[in-house]
mmCIF file of C-alpha atoms (C1' of nucleotides) in Angstrom:
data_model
loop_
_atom_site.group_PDB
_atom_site.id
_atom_site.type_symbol
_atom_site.label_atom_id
_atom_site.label_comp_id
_atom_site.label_asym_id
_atom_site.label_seq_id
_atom_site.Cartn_x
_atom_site.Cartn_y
_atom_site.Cartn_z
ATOM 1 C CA UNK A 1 -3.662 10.762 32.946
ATOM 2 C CA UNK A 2 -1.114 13.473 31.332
ATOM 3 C CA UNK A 3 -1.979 11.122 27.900
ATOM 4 C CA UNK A 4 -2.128 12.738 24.419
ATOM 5 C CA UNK A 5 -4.528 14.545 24.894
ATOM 6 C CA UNK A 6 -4.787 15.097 21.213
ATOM 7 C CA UNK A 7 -4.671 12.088 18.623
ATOM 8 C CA UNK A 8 -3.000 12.138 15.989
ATOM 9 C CA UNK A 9 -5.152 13.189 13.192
ATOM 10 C CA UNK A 10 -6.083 16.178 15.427
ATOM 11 C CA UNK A 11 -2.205 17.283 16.106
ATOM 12 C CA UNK A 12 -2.068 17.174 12.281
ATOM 13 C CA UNK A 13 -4.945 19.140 11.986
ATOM 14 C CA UNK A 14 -4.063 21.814 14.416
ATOM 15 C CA UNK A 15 -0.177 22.240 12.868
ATOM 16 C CA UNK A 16 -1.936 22.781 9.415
ATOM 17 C CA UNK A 17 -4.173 25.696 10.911
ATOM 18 C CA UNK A 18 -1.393 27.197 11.959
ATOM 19 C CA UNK A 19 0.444 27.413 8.821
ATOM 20 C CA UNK A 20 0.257 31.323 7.500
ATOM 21 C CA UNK A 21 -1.586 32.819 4.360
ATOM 22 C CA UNK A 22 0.871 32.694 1.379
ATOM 23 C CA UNK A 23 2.439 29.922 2.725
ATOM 24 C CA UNK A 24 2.689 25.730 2.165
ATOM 25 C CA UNK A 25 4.056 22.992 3.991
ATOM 26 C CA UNK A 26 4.888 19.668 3.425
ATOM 27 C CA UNK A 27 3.802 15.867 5.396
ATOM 28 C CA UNK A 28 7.299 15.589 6.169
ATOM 29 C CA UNK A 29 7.852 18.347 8.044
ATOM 30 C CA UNK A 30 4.241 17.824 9.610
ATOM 31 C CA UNK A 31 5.597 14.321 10.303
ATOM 32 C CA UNK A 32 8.928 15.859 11.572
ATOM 33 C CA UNK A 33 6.736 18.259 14.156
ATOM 34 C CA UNK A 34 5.290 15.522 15.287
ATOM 35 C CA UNK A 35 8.012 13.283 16.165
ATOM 36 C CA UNK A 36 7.159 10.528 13.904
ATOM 37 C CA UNK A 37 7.483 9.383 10.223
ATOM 38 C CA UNK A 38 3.787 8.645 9.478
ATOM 39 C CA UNK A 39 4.174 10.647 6.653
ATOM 40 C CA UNK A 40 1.614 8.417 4.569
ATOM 41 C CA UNK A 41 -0.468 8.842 7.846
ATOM 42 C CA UNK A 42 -0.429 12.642 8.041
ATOM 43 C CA UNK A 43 -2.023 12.476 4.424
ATOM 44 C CA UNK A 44 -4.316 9.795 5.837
ATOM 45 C CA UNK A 45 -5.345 12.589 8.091
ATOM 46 C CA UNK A 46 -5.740 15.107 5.661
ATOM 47 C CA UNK A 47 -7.788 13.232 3.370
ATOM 48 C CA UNK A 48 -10.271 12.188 6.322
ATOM 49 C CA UNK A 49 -9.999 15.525 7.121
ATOM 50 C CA UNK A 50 -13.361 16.571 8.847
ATOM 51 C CA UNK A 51 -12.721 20.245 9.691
ATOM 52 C CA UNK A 52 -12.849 20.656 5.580
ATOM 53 C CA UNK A 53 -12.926 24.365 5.865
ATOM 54 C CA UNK A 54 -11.266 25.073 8.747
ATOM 55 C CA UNK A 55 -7.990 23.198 8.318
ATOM 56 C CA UNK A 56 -6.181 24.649 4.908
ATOM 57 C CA UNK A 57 -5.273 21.472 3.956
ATOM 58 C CA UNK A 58 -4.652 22.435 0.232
ATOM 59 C CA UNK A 59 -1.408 24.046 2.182
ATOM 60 C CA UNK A 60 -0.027 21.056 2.262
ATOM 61 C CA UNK A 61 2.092 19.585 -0.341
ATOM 62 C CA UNK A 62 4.915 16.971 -1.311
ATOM 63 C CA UNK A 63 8.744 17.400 -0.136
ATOM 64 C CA UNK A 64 8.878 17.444 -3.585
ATOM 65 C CA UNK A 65 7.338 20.763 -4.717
ATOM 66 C CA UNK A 66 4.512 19.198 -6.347
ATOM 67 C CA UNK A 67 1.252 19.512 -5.118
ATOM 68 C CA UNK A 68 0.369 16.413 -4.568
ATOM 69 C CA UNK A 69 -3.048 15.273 -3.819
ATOM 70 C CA UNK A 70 -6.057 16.649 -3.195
ATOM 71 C CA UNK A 71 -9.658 15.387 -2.072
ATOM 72 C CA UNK A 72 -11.422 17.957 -4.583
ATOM 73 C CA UNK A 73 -8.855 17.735 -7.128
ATOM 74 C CA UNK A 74 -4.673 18.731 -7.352
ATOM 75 C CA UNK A 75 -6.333 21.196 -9.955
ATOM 76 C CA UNK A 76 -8.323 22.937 -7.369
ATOM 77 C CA UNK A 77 -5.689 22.971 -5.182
ATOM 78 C CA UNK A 78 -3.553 24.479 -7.001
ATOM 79 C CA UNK A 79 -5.871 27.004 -7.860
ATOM 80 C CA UNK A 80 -6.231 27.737 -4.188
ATOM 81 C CA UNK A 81 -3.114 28.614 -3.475
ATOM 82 C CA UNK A 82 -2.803 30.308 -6.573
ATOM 83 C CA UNK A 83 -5.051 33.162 -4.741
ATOM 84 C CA UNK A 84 -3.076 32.704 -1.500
ATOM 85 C CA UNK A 85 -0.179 33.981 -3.472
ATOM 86 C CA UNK A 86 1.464 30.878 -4.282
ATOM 87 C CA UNK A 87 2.755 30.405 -7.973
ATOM 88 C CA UNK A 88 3.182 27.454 -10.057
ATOM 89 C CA UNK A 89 5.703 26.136 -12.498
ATOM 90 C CA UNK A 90 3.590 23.901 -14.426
ATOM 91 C CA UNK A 91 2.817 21.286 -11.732
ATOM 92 C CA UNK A 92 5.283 22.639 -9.161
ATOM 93 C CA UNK A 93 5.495 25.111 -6.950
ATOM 94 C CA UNK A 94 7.888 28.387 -7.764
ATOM 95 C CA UNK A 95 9.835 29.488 -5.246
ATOM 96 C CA UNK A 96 8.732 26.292 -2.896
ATOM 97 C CA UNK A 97 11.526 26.812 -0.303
ATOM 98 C CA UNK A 98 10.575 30.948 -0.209
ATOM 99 C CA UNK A 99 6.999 29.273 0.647
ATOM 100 C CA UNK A 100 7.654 26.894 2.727
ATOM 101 C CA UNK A 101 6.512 27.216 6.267
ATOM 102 C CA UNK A 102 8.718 25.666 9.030
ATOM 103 C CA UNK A 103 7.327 24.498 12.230
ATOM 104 C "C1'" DC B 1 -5.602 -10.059 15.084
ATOM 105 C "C1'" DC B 2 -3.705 -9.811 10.365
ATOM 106 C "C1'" DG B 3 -3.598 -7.919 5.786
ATOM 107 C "C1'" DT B 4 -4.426 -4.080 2.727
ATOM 108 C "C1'" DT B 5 -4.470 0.712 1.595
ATOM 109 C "C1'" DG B 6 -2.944 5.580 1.227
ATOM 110 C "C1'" DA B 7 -3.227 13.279 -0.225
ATOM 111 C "C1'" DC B 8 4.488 10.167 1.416
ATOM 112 C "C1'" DT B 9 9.629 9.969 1.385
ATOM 113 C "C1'" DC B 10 14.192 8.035 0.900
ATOM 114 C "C1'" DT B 11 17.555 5.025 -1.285
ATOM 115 C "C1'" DT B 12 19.178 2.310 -4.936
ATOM 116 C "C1'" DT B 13 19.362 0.872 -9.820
ATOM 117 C "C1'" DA C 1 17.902 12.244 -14.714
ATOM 118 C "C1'" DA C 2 14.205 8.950 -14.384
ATOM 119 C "C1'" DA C 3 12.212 4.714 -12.573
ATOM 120 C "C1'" DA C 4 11.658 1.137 -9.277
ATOM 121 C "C1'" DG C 5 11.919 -0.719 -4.644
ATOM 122 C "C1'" DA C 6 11.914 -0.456 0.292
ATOM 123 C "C1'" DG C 7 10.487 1.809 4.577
ATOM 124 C "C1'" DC C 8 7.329 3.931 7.637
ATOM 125 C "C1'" DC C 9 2.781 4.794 10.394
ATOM 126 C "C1'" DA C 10 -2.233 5.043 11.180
ATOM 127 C "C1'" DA C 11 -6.918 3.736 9.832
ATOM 128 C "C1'" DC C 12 -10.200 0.161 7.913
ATOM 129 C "C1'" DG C 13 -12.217 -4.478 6.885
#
DNA sequence: CCGTTGACTCTTT
DNA sequence: AAAAGAGCCAACG
Protein backbone atom coordinates (compact mmCIF):
# COMPACT_ATOMS: atom_id res chain seq x y z
CA UNK A 1 0.00 0.00 0.00
CA UNK A 2 2.04 3.14 1.55
CA UNK A 3 -0.01 5.08 -1.63
CA UNK A 4 -1.18 8.72 -1.27
CA UNK A 5 -3.20 8.29 0.97
CA UNK A 6 -4.59 11.69 0.30
CA UNK A 7 -5.48 12.90 -3.38
CA UNK A 8 -4.74 15.72 -4.49
CA UNK A 9 -7.62 17.99 -4.09
CA UNK A 10 -7.61 16.85 -0.41
CA UNK A 11 -3.67 17.74 0.19
CA UNK A 12 -4.77 21.13 -1.21
CA UNK A 13 -7.48 21.31 1.00
CA UNK A 14 -5.72 20.39 4.14
CA UNK A 15 -2.52 23.01 3.37
CA UNK A 16 -5.26 25.78 3.01
CA UNK A 17 -6.74 24.90 6.59
CA UNK A 18 -3.69 25.30 7.87
CA UNK A 19 -2.95 28.68 6.71
CA UNK A 20 -3.33 31.24 9.93
CA UNK A 21 -6.00 34.06 10.58
CA UNK A 22 -4.64 37.34 9.06
CA UNK A 23 -2.88 35.56 6.67
CA UNK A 24 -3.05 34.58 2.56
CA UNK A 25 -1.33 32.34 0.40
CA UNK A 26 -0.90 31.84 -3.01
CA UNK A 27 -1.51 28.39 -5.70
CA UNK A 28 2.03 28.58 -6.29
CA UNK A 29 3.31 28.09 -3.19
CA UNK A 30 0.37 25.50 -2.55
CA UNK A 31 1.68 23.97 -5.80
CA UNK A 32 5.32 24.35 -4.51
CA UNK A 33 4.21 22.33 -1.05
CA UNK A 34 3.06 19.91 -2.97
CA UNK A 35 5.79 19.07 -5.21
CA UNK A 36 4.11 19.82 -8.38
CA UNK A 37 3.17 22.75 -10.72
CA UNK A 38 -0.61 22.10 -11.04
CA UNK A 39 -1.04 25.45 -10.19
CA UNK A 40 -4.25 25.76 -12.52
CA UNK A 41 -5.14 22.43 -10.69
CA UNK A 42 -4.83 23.67 -7.10
CA UNK A 43 -7.51 26.37 -8.20
CA UNK A 44 -9.37 23.49 -9.83
CA UNK A 45 -9.47 22.24 -6.31
CA UNK A 46 -10.48 25.21 -4.72
CA UNK A 47 -13.26 25.97 -6.88
CA UNK A 48 -14.72 22.28 -6.45
CA UNK A 49 -14.02 22.88 -3.14
CA UNK A 50 -16.59 20.79 -1.03
CA UNK A 51 -15.51 21.58 2.55
CA UNK A 52 -16.93 25.34 1.59
CA UNK A 53 -16.70 26.44 5.14
CA UNK A 54 -14.17 24.61 6.48
CA UNK A 55 -11.31 25.21 4.05
CA UNK A 56 -10.62 29.27 3.95
CA UNK A 57 -10.24 29.20 0.53
CA UNK A 58 -10.80 33.03 0.08
CA UNK A 59 -7.01 32.80 1.69
CA UNK A 60 -5.85 32.01 -1.29
CA UNK A 61 -4.76 34.37 -3.88
CA UNK A 62 -2.55 35.05 -7.10
CA UNK A 63 1.48 35.24 -6.95
CA UNK A 64 0.50 38.35 -8.08
CA UNK A 65 -1.14 40.15 -5.12
CA UNK A 66 -4.42 40.23 -6.65
CA UNK A 67 -7.09 38.34 -5.40
CA UNK A 68 -7.92 36.46 -7.95
CA UNK A 69 -10.97 34.42 -8.18
CA UNK A 70 -13.54 33.54 -6.19
CA UNK A 71 -16.66 31.07 -6.39
CA UNK A 72 -18.99 33.75 -4.55
CA UNK A 73 -17.39 36.64 -6.03
CA UNK A 74 -13.45 38.38 -5.88
CA UNK A 75 -15.72 41.13 -4.18
CA UNK A 76 -16.68 38.93 -1.37
CA UNK A 77 -13.48 37.74 -1.05
CA UNK A 78 -11.97 40.50 -0.62
CA UNK A 79 -14.29 41.55 1.83
CA UNK A 80 -13.42 38.46 3.79
CA UNK A 81 -10.19 39.02 4.32
CA UNK A 82 -10.80 42.48 4.81
CA UNK A 83 -12.18 41.28 8.44
CA UNK A 84 -9.30 38.79 8.77
CA UNK A 85 -7.12 41.82 8.81
CA UNK A 86 -6.00 41.86 5.39
CA UNK A 87 -5.99 45.31 3.50
CA UNK A 88 -6.42 46.19 0.00
CA UNK A 89 -4.89 48.57 -2.46
CA UNK A 90 -7.63 48.87 -4.82
CA UNK A 91 -7.64 45.30 -6.22
CA UNK A 92 -4.41 44.21 -4.52
CA UNK A 93 -3.36 43.22 -1.53
CA UNK A 94 -1.18 45.82 0.84
CA UNK A 95 1.53 44.54 2.38
CA UNK A 96 1.07 40.97 0.38
CA UNK A 97 4.57 39.64 1.26
CA UNK A 98 3.93 40.82 5.29
CA UNK A 99 0.73 38.44 4.62
CA UNK A 100 1.89 35.90 2.99
CA UNK A 101 1.96 32.56 4.66
CA UNK A 102 4.85 30.16 3.78
CA UNK A 103 4.49 26.50 4.00
C1' DC B 1 -8.71 7.61 -24.95
C1' DC B 2 -8.42 12.41 -26.61
C1' DG B 3 -9.68 17.20 -26.40
C1' DT B 4 -11.24 21.09 -23.72
C1' DT B 5 -11.38 23.85 -19.65
C1' DG B 6 -9.79 26.40 -15.51
C1' DA B 7 -10.10 30.45 -8.80
C1' DC B 8 -2.45 30.01 -12.43
C1' DT B 9 2.39 31.40 -13.49
C1' DC B 10 6.44 32.39 -16.20
C1' DT B 11 8.76 34.15 -20.29
C1' DT B 12 8.97 36.84 -24.30
C1' DT B 13 7.50 40.69 -27.29
C1' DA C 1 5.17 48.82 -18.13
C1' DA C 2 1.60 46.28 -20.46
C1' DA C 3 0.07 42.55 -23.45
C1' DA C 4 0.40 38.16 -25.58
C1' DG C 5 2.04 33.44 -25.80
C1' DA C 6 3.63 29.16 -23.90
C1' DG C 7 3.78 25.80 -20.14
C1' DC C 8 1.89 22.98 -16.62
C1' DC C 9 -1.47 19.59 -14.14
C1' DA C 10 -5.95 17.58 -12.81
C1' DA C 11 -10.88 16.99 -13.68
C1' DC C 12 -14.80 16.45 -17.09
C1' DG C 13 -17.29 15.08 -21.40
Amino acid sequence: MAKKTLNFNEKVWELTKKIPKGKVSTYKELAHALKTRAYRAVGNALNKNPHAPIVPCHRIVLSNGSVGGFAHGSKKKMNLLKKEGINFEKENIQNFEKVLYKF
